Each structure stands twice: as structure tokens, then as C-alpha cells.
Tab-separated table of N, CA and C in Angstrom:
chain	number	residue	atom	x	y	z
P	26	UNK	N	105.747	103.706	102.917
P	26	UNK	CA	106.470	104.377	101.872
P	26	UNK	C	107.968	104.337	102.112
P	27	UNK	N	108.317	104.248	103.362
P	27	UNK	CA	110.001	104.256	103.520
P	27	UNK	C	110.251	102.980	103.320
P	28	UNK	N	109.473	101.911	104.019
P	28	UNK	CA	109.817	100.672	103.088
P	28	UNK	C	110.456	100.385	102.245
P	29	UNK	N	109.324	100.922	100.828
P	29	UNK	CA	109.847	101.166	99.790
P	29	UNK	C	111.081	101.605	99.253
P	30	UNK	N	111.128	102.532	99.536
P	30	UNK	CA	112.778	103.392	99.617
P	30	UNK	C	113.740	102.247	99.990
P	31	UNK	N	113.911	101.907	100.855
P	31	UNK	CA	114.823	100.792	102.130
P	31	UNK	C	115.045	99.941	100.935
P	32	UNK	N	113.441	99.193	100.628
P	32	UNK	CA	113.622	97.884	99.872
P	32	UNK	C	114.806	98.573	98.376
P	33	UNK	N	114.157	99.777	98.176
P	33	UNK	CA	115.156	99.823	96.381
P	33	UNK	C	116.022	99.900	96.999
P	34	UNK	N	116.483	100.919	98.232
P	34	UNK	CA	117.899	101.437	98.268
P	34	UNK	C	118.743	99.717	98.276
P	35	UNK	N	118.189	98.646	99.043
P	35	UNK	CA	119.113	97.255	99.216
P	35	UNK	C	119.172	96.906	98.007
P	36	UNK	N	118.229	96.947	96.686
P	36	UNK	CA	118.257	96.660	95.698
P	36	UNK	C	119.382	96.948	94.425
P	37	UNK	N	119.434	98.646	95.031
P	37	UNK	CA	120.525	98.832	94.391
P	37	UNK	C	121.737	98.477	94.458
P	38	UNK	N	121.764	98.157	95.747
P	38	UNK	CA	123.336	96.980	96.352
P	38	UNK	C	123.417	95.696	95.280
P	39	UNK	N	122.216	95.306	95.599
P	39	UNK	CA	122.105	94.048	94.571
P	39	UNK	C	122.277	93.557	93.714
P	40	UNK	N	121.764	94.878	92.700
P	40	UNK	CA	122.242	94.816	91.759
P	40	UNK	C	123.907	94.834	91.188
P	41	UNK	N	124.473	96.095	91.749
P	41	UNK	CA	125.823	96.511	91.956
P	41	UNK	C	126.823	95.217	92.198
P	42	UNK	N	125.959	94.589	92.748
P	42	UNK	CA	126.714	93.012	93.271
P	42	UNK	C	126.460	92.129	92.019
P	43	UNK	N	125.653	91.820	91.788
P	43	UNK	CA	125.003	90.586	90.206
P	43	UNK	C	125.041	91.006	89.640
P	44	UNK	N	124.860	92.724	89.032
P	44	UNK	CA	124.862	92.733	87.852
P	44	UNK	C	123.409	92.310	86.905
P	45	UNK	N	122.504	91.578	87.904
P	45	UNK	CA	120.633	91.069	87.146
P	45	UNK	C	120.139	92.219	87.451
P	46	UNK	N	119.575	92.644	86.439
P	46	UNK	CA	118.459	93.847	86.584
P	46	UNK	C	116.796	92.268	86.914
P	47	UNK	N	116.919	91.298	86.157
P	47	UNK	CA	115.894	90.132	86.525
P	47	UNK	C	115.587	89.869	87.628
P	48	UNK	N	116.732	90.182	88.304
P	48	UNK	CA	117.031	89.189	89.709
P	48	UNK	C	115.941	90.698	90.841
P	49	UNK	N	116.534	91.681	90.217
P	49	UNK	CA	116.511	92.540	91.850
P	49	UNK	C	114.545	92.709	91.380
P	50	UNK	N	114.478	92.872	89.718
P	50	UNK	CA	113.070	93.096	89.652
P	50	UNK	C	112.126	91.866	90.160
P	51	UNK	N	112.197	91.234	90.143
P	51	UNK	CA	111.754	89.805	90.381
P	51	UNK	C	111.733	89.952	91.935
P	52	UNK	N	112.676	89.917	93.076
P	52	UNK	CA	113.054	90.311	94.297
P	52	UNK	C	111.613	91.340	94.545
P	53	UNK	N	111.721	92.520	94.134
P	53	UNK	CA	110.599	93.689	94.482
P	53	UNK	C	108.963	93.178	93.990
P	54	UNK	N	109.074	92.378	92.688
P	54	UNK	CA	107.588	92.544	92.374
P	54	UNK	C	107.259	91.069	93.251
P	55	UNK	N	108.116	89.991	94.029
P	55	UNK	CA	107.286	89.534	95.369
P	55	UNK	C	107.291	90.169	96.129
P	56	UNK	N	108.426	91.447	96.634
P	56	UNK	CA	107.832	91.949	97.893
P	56	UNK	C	106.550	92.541	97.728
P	57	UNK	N	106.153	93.404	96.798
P	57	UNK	CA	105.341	94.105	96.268
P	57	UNK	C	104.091	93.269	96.684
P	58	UNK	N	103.763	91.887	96.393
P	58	UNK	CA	103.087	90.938	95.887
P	58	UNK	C	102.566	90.628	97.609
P	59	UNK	N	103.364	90.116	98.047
P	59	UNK	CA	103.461	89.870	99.656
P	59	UNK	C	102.999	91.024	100.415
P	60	UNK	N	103.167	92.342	100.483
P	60	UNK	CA	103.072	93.080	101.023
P	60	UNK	C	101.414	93.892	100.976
P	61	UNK	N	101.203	93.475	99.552
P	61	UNK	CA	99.772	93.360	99.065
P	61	UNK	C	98.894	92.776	99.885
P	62	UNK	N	99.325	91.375	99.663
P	62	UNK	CA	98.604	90.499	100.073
P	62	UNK	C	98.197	90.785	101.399
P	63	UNK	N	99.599	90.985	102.183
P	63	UNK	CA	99.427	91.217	104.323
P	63	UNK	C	98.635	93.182	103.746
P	64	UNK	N	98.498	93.582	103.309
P	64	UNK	CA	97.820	95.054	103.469
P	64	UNK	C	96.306	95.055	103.031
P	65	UNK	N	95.479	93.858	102.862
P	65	UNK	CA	94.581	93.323	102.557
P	65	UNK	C	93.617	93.424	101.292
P	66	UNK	N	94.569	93.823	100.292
P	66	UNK	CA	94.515	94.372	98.819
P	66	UNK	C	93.285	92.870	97.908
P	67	UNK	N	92.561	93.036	97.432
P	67	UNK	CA	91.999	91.837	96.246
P	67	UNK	C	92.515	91.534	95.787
P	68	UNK	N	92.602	89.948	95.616
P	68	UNK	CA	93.479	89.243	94.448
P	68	UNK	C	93.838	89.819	93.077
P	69	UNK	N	92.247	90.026	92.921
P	69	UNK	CA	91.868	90.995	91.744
P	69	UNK	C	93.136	92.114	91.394
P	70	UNK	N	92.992	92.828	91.926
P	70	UNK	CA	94.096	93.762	91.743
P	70	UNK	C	95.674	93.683	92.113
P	71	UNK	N	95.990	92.561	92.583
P	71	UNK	CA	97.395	92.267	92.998
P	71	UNK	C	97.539	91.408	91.490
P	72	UNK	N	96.720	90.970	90.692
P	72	UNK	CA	96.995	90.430	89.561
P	72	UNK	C	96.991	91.017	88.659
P	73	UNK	N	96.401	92.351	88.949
P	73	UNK	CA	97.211	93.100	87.654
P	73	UNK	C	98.210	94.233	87.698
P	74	UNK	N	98.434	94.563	89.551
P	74	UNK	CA	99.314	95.224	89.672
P	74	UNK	C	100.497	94.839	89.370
P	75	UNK	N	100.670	93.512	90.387
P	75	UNK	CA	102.477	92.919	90.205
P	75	UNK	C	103.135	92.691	89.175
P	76	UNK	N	102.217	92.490	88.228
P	76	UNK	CA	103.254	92.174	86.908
P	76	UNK	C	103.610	93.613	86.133
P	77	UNK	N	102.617	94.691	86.061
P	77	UNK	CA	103.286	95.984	85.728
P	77	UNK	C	104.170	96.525	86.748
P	78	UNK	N	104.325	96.241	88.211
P	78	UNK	CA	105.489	96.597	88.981
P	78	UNK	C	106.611	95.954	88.542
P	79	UNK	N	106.173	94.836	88.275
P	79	UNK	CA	108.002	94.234	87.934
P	79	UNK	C	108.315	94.440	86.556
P	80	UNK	N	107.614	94.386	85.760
P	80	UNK	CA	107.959	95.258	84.183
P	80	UNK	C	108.377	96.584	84.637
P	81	UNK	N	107.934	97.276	85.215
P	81	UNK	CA	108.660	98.565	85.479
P	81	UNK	C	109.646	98.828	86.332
P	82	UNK	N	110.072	97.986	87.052
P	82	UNK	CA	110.911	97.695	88.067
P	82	UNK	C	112.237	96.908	87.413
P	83	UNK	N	111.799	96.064	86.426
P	83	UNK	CA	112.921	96.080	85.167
P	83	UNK	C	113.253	96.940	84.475
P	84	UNK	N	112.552	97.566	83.915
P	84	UNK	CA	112.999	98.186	83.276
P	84	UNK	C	114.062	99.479	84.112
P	85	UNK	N	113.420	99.943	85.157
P	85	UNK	CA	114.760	100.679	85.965
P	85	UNK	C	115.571	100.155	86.529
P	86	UNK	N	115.909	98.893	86.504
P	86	UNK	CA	116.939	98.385	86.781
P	86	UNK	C	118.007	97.932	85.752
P	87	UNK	N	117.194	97.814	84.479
P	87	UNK	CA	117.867	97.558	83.041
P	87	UNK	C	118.423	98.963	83.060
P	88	UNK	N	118.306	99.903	83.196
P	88	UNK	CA	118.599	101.097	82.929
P	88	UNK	C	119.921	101.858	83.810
P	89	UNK	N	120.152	101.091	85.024
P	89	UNK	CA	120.878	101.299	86.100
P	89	UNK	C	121.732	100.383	85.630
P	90	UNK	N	121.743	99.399	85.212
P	90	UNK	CA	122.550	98.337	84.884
P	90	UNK	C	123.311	98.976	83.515
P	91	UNK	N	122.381	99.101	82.620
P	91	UNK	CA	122.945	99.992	81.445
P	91	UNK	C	123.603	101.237	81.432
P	92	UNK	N	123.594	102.681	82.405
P	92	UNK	CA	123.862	103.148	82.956
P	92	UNK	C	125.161	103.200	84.145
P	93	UNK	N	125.673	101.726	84.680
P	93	UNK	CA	126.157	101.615	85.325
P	93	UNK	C	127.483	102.851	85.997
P	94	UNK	N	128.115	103.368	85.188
P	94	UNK	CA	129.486	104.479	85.198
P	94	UNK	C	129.061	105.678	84.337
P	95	UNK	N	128.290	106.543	85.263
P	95	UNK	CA	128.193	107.919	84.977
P	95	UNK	C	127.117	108.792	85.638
P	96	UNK	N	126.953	109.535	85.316
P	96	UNK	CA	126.320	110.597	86.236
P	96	UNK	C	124.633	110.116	85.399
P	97	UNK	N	124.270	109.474	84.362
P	97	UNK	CA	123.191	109.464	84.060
P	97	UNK	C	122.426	108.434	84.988
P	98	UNK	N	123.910	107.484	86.372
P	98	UNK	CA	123.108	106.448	86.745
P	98	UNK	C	122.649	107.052	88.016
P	99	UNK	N	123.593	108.084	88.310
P	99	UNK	CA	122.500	108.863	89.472
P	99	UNK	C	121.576	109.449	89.222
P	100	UNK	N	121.150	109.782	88.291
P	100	UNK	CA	119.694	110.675	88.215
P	100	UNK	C	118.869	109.528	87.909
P	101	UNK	N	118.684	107.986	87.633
P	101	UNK	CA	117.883	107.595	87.329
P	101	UNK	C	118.142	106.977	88.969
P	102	UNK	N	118.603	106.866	89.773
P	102	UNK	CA	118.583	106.185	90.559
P	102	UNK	C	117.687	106.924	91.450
P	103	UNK	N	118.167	108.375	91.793
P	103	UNK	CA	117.405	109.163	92.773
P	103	UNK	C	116.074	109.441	92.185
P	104	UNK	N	115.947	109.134	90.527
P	104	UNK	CA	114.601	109.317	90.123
P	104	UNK	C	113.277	108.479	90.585
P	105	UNK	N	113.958	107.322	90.782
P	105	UNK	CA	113.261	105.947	91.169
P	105	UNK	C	113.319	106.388	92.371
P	106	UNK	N	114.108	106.317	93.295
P	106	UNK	CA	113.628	106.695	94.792
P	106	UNK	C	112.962	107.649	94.895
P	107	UNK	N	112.735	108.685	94.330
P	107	UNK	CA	111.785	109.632	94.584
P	107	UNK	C	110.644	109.791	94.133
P	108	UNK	N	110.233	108.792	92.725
P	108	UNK	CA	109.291	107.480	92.641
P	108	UNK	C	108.447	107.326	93.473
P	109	UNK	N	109.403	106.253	94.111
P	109	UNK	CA	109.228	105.393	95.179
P	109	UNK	C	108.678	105.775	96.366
P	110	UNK	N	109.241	107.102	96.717
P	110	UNK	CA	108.383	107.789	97.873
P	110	UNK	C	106.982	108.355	97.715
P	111	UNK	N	106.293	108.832	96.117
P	111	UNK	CA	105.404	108.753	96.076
P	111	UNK	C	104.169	107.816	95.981
């Protein structure tokens, strides 16, 4: 679970840097994918998880991106990390 956290918190660098909400979602739904795979998860279900992780993982990053200058981008940010920890 801190992983997780770690992986968004670099993400959010990432973004901050490019500017792709594509790029950083894309980035997470292979780690996601990989991490599956080594935690010994069924294909089965890594095929229908990863693609709703990275649709949703866009979309909070579209939102951070859209968001970029104001206080609405911290609450979605700490929202997702605290997400993320669950």
C-alpha cells in the first residue's frame, strides 16, 4: 500500500513536469499490471482490472492537470492518495 502512495506521489512530479495526464496514467496502469502479475493475481482479472485502473487513473490526473493552480488541486491530490492508501 505505501508503494502505491510512493508510485502516485512520483507521479505527481511527472506530471507537474509534462503536463500528460496519458503519460503518468499509462506509467501506473503498467505498474499496476506488473505488480499484479509478480503478486500472483489471474490473467483473468488483471484483464479487467488494468484498464479500469488506468481509466481512473486518467481521469485523476486529467483533473490535476485541469486543476493545476488552486486549492481545488490539493484536495484532489490528497484525495487520490488517500485513495490510494486504501
Amino acid at each position: 500500500m505505501i508503494l502505491k502512495i510512493i508510485i502516485l506521489a512520483a507521479l505527481l512530479k511527472v506530471l507537474d513536469v509534462t503536463g500528460k495526464p496519458a503519460l503518468c496514467a499509462g506509467i501506473y496502469g503498467g505498474l499496476v499490471a506488473i505488480l499484479s502479475l509478480l503478486s500472483g493475481y489471474e490473467l483473468n482479472a488483471i484483464l479487467i482490472v488494468v484498464p479500469i485502473v488506468t481509466i481512473m487513473s486518467f481521469l485523476y490526473f486529467w483533473l490535476l492537470d485541469y486543476f493545476a493552480n488552486g486549492l481545488a488541486y490539493w484536495g484532489i491530490a490528497i484525495g487520490g492518495l488517500i485513495i490510494g492508501w486504501i
